[in-house]
Structure formats: structure tokens, C-alpha cells
Amino acid sequence: MTNQRIHAAALMIGMLAGILTMAIHPTSFDLHASAESITRVNHINTVTHILGLASIPVTLLGAFGISSRIGWNHISGLSAFIVYCFASMAVMLAAVADGLIGSSLAQEAINVDDSQRQLLMMALHYNFQLNQALAKVYVAGSSCAFILWSIALAYSGRSTRVLGIAGGIVGLCGLIAVLGGHIQMNAHGFGLIILVQAIWIVLVAIWLFRETPLEAR
């Protein structure tokens, strides 16, 4: 298997893992629930975000393949990879905050009195706001990366023009959604963005599979 096809496979695996992460992501949390219920939700939340964290380097490997195939001398392709790396760092921190720190704080709330519970609630609220901000940074950053990749693909030839236009639309819609406040960064809203992005990324992966590698030409 050529490196190009390895990158394509990484894109597909990374996106599928991202979709699975959002599919099993807990949609609500109640600190007033029973200790067993809180522990169960924390376990699911932790496992979910570990899966999400594991998908990030895999997807980055695939993203490297997109820019590599476009050509590192193409400023749009190079810029797209740099911006996507920045966005990936944001979503990594968001996953750590929500899945690891949040779960740990929620677990501590089981055996504390009301006065300490209020402090934990404040910490959880801050952690939630941090997660939301980082998720917005990811959506904005990844959308910009999609637009940059799309510019490069649109001008690379007829075979990638439609793919480039589609990616540009996906990136632009993502930017409008997050900057205009039209979508919430909860499991449903963020999950919808991940799904739409994944569809385009999988199409790019199929193109990488089918396209003749540069070294073979």
C-alpha cells in the first residue's frame, strides 16, 4: 500500500472514530442522580473522549496526506495543514476538559457536602465554558482549513474542482454557523458539524485512493 493510500485510510478511520465518538457521547448529566448513575455516565464519558482523542493523530496523518498530495509548494495546501493542526490542538484540549477533567470533577461530587458541592459546580461550569470555547475554536479553525484545501483542489484541475467547491461550501457553512451563533456546541450541534465535515473528508479519502500517487507518475 502506498503512503497516499495509507493517508486515505487514516482519514476514513479518523472520521469514523469521530462520528462514533459523537454518537455515544452523553447528552445530559445530573449531579443529583444516584452515585451509580453518575459513575456510569462518567465511565461512558471518559471512554467516549478517549476514543475521540485517539482519532486526532490518525486524522492528522490523513490531513498530512491531503496537503502532501496537493503539494507543499502550494501555499493553500501548506496553510490548510498548519491551520488544521492548530484546530486539532483545540479539539484535543476540549476533549480533555470534557471527558477527563469534567468526569473527574463530577465523580468527586458524589461524596462531598453541600458547601463543597457548590465549589465543584463552579469548577464544572468553568470547565464547561472552556470546553465550549475550545470547540468553537476547532470548528472555526477546521472550517478555514477546509476552505484552504478547497481552494487548492478547485485550481488543481477538473477532476478535483467539484470536490474543492463542495469543501468550500462545508467550510463556509461551518464558519457561518459558529461565528453567527447559529449552532450550539453540544453533543447534537457539534456532532452535526463533525458529520458534515466527515462526509467531505471521506470523499477526499476516496479521491486519494483512486488518484495515482505523484511518485508513480
mmCIF file of C-alpha atoms in Angstrom, residues 10-179:
data_model
loop_
_atom_site.group_PDB
_atom_site.id
_atom_site.type_symbol
_atom_site.label_atom_id
_atom_site.label_comp_id
_atom_site.label_asym_id
_atom_site.label_seq_id
_atom_site.Cartn_x
_atom_site.Cartn_y
_atom_site.Cartn_z
ATOM 1 C CA ALA A 10 -6.239 7.254 8.090
ATOM 2 C CA LEU A 11 -8.768 9.886 7.027
ATOM 3 C CA MET A 12 -11.565 7.335 6.889
ATOM 4 C CA ILE A 13 -10.654 5.714 10.205
ATOM 5 C CA GLY A 14 -10.243 9.062 11.931
ATOM 6 C CA MET A 15 -13.578 10.372 10.673
ATOM 7 C CA LEU A 16 -15.441 7.169 11.537
ATOM 8 C CA ALA A 17 -13.973 7.309 15.043
ATOM 9 C CA GLY A 18 -15.062 10.935 15.331
ATOM 10 C CA ILE A 19 -18.622 10.086 14.272
ATOM 11 C CA LEU A 20 -18.720 7.166 16.719
ATOM 12 C CA THR A 21 -17.453 9.461 19.473
ATOM 13 C CA MET A 22 -20.313 11.898 18.950
ATOM 14 C CA ALA A 23 -22.851 9.074 18.558
ATOM 15 C CA ILE A 24 -22.136 7.626 22.018
ATOM 16 C CA HIS A 25 -21.399 10.981 23.674
ATOM 17 C CA PRO A 26 -23.654 11.501 26.749
ATOM 18 C CA THR A 27 -26.226 14.211 26.024
ATOM 19 C CA SER A 28 -27.082 15.136 29.623
ATOM 20 C CA PHE A 29 -25.658 14.930 33.112
ATOM 21 C CA ASP A 30 -27.358 15.225 36.522
ATOM 22 C CA LEU A 31 -25.236 15.687 39.648
ATOM 23 C CA HIS A 32 -28.341 14.991 41.738
ATOM 24 C CA ALA A 33 -28.665 11.482 40.324
ATOM 25 C CA SER A 34 -27.605 8.371 42.240
ATOM 26 C CA ALA A 35 -23.924 7.580 42.733
ATOM 27 C CA GLU A 36 -24.275 4.542 40.446
ATOM 28 C CA SER A 37 -25.811 6.639 37.686
ATOM 29 C CA ILE A 38 -23.142 9.327 37.952
ATOM 30 C CA THR A 39 -20.368 6.717 37.887
ATOM 31 C CA ARG A 40 -21.890 5.002 34.839
ATOM 32 C CA VAL A 41 -22.208 8.266 32.892
ATOM 33 C CA ASN A 42 -18.659 9.263 33.877
ATOM 34 C CA HIS A 43 -17.338 5.954 32.581
ATOM 35 C CA ILE A 44 -19.138 6.371 29.260
ATOM 36 C CA ASN A 45 -17.985 9.992 29.036
ATOM 37 C CA THR A 46 -14.358 9.073 29.689
ATOM 38 C CA VAL A 47 -14.304 6.189 27.200
ATOM 39 C CA THR A 48 -16.036 8.369 24.596
ATOM 40 C CA HIS A 49 -13.452 11.119 24.826
ATOM 41 C CA ILE A 50 -10.507 8.707 24.899
ATOM 42 C CA LEU A 51 -11.788 7.394 21.568
ATOM 43 C CA GLY A 52 -12.049 10.963 20.319
ATOM 44 C CA LEU A 53 -8.513 11.730 21.476
ATOM 45 C CA ALA A 54 -7.194 8.608 19.763
ATOM 46 C CA SER A 55 -8.799 9.684 16.480
ATOM 47 C CA ILE A 56 -6.976 13.040 16.396
ATOM 48 C CA PRO A 57 -3.438 11.860 15.445
ATOM 49 C CA VAL A 58 -4.941 9.377 12.972
ATOM 50 C CA THR A 59 -6.890 12.167 11.269
ATOM 51 C CA LEU A 60 -3.818 14.393 11.292
ATOM 52 C CA LEU A 61 -1.901 11.681 9.446
ATOM 53 C CA GLY A 62 -4.599 11.751 6.813
ATOM 54 C CA ALA A 63 -4.610 15.559 6.717
ATOM 55 C CA PHE A 64 -0.876 15.442 6.097
ATOM 56 C CA GLY A 65 -1.650 13.258 3.084
ATOM 57 C CA ILE A 66 -4.093 15.800 1.636
ATOM 58 C CA SER A 67 -1.549 18.624 1.735
ATOM 59 C CA SER A 68 1.212 16.310 0.589
ATOM 60 C CA ARG A 69 -0.827 15.272 -2.441
ATOM 61 C CA ILE A 70 -1.674 18.894 -3.255
ATOM 62 C CA GLY A 71 1.988 19.816 -2.888
ATOM 63 C CA TRP A 72 3.868 21.564 -0.088
ATOM 64 C CA ASN A 73 4.871 24.299 -2.513
ATOM 65 C CA HIS A 74 1.176 25.233 -2.805
ATOM 66 C CA ILE A 75 0.575 27.910 -0.178
ATOM 67 C CA SER A 76 -3.088 26.960 0.297
ATOM 68 C CA GLY A 77 -2.276 23.311 0.914
ATOM 69 C CA LEU A 78 0.520 24.135 3.353
ATOM 70 C CA SER A 79 -1.563 26.742 5.180
ATOM 71 C CA ALA A 80 -4.504 24.350 5.429
ATOM 72 C CA PHE A 81 -2.408 21.721 7.209
ATOM 73 C CA ILE A 82 -0.967 24.276 9.659
ATOM 74 C CA VAL A 83 -4.421 25.656 10.464
ATOM 75 C CA TYR A 84 -5.850 22.141 10.846
ATOM 76 C CA CYS A 85 -3.068 21.261 13.298
ATOM 77 C CA PHE A 86 -3.997 24.352 15.311
ATOM 78 C CA ALA A 87 -7.664 23.323 15.260
ATOM 79 C CA SER A 88 -6.740 19.778 16.291
ATOM 80 C CA MET A 89 -4.909 21.081 19.362
ATOM 81 C CA ALA A 90 -8.073 22.966 20.331
ATOM 82 C CA VAL A 91 -10.335 19.926 19.994
ATOM 83 C CA MET A 92 -7.790 17.803 21.893
ATOM 84 C CA LEU A 93 -7.943 20.224 24.824
ATOM 85 C CA ALA A 94 -11.748 20.322 24.559
ATOM 86 C CA ALA A 95 -11.870 16.520 24.831
ATOM 87 C CA VAL A 96 -9.513 16.540 27.824
ATOM 88 C CA ALA A 97 -11.627 19.195 29.572
ATOM 89 C CA ASP A 98 -14.958 17.486 28.937
ATOM 90 C CA GLY A 99 -14.005 13.842 29.099
ATOM 91 C CA LEU A 100 -11.230 13.681 31.690
ATOM 92 C CA ILE A 101 -11.389 16.782 33.874
ATOM 93 C CA GLY A 102 -15.189 17.025 33.792
ATOM 94 C CA SER A 103 -15.665 13.358 34.632
ATOM 95 C CA SER A 104 -13.173 13.603 37.499
ATOM 96 C CA LEU A 105 -14.910 16.641 38.994
ATOM 97 C CA ALA A 106 -18.330 15.021 38.647
ATOM 98 C CA GLN A 107 -17.079 11.862 40.352
ATOM 99 C CA GLU A 108 -15.772 13.895 43.284
ATOM 100 C CA ALA A 109 -19.211 15.448 43.716
ATOM 101 C CA ILE A 110 -20.613 12.111 44.911
ATOM 102 C CA ASN A 111 -19.012 12.204 48.362
ATOM 103 C CA VAL A 112 -18.975 15.899 49.267
ATOM 104 C CA ASP A 113 -21.295 18.053 51.348
ATOM 105 C CA ASP A 114 -23.427 20.893 50.000
ATOM 106 C CA SER A 115 -20.816 23.614 50.593
ATOM 107 C CA GLN A 116 -18.128 21.722 48.683
ATOM 108 C CA ARG A 117 -20.655 20.743 46.037
ATOM 109 C CA GLN A 118 -21.166 24.423 45.226
ATOM 110 C CA LEU A 119 -17.439 24.827 44.642
ATOM 111 C CA LEU A 120 -17.440 21.801 42.374
ATOM 112 C CA MET A 121 -20.409 23.208 40.487
ATOM 113 C CA MET A 122 -18.443 26.401 39.877
ATOM 114 C CA ALA A 123 -15.454 24.379 38.676
ATOM 115 C CA LEU A 124 -17.686 22.314 36.394
ATOM 116 C CA HIS A 125 -19.275 25.471 34.987
ATOM 117 C CA TYR A 126 -15.846 26.939 34.210
ATOM 118 C CA ASN A 127 -14.750 23.633 32.676
ATOM 119 C CA PHE A 128 -17.894 23.588 30.532
ATOM 120 C CA GLN A 129 -17.284 27.130 29.274
ATOM 121 C CA LEU A 130 -13.666 26.221 28.460
ATOM 122 C CA ASN A 131 -14.859 23.176 26.530
ATOM 123 C CA GLN A 132 -17.364 25.269 24.592
ATOM 124 C CA ALA A 133 -14.758 27.887 23.681
ATOM 125 C CA LEU A 134 -12.272 25.273 22.510
ATOM 126 C CA ALA A 135 -14.957 23.529 20.446
ATOM 127 C CA LYS A 136 -15.701 26.843 18.710
ATOM 128 C CA VAL A 137 -12.002 27.335 18.001
ATOM 129 C CA TYR A 138 -11.897 23.871 16.437
ATOM 130 C CA VAL A 139 -14.924 24.477 14.226
ATOM 131 C CA ALA A 140 -13.610 27.863 13.074
ATOM 132 C CA GLY A 141 -10.080 26.536 12.508
ATOM 133 C CA SER A 142 -11.071 23.338 10.736
ATOM 134 C CA SER A 143 -13.543 25.276 8.567
ATOM 135 C CA CYS A 144 -10.759 27.626 7.493
ATOM 136 C CA ALA A 145 -8.556 24.623 6.733
ATOM 137 C CA PHE A 146 -11.320 23.102 4.604
ATOM 138 C CA ILE A 147 -11.646 26.354 2.659
ATOM 139 C CA LEU A 148 -7.889 26.499 2.058
ATOM 140 C CA TRP A 149 -7.747 22.854 0.920
ATOM 141 C CA SER A 150 -10.742 23.507 -1.302
ATOM 142 C CA ILE A 151 -9.075 26.475 -2.981
ATOM 143 C CA ALA A 152 -6.090 24.293 -3.806
ATOM 144 C CA LEU A 153 -8.279 21.420 -5.048
ATOM 145 C CA ALA A 154 -10.501 23.695 -7.134
ATOM 146 C CA TYR A 155 -7.488 25.026 -9.028
ATOM 147 C CA SER A 156 -5.739 21.661 -9.346
ATOM 148 C CA GLY A 157 -7.793 20.504 -12.308
ATOM 149 C CA ARG A 158 -11.197 19.380 -13.456
ATOM 150 C CA SER A 159 -11.068 16.112 -11.529
ATOM 151 C CA THR A 160 -10.947 17.920 -8.179
ATOM 152 C CA ARG A 161 -12.922 21.082 -8.966
ATOM 153 C CA VAL A 162 -16.262 19.754 -7.718
ATOM 154 C CA LEU A 163 -14.569 18.330 -4.627
ATOM 155 C CA GLY A 164 -12.993 21.713 -3.982
ATOM 156 C CA ILE A 165 -16.276 23.584 -4.371
ATOM 157 C CA ALA A 166 -18.027 21.155 -2.017
ATOM 158 C CA GLY A 167 -15.301 21.557 0.595
ATOM 159 C CA GLY A 168 -15.509 25.316 0.318
ATOM 160 C CA ILE A 169 -19.246 25.179 0.988
ATOM 161 C CA VAL A 170 -18.717 22.902 4.009
ATOM 162 C CA GLY A 171 -16.026 25.205 5.408
ATOM 163 C CA LEU A 172 -18.028 28.370 4.792
ATOM 164 C CA CYS A 173 -21.161 26.928 6.393
ATOM 165 C CA GLY A 174 -19.116 25.880 9.426
ATOM 166 C CA LEU A 175 -17.715 29.376 9.818
ATOM 167 C CA ILE A 176 -21.126 30.985 9.490
ATOM 168 C CA ALA A 177 -22.645 28.535 11.987
ATOM 169 C CA VAL A 178 -20.067 29.143 14.712
ATOM 170 C CA LEU A 179 -19.353 32.838 14.189
#
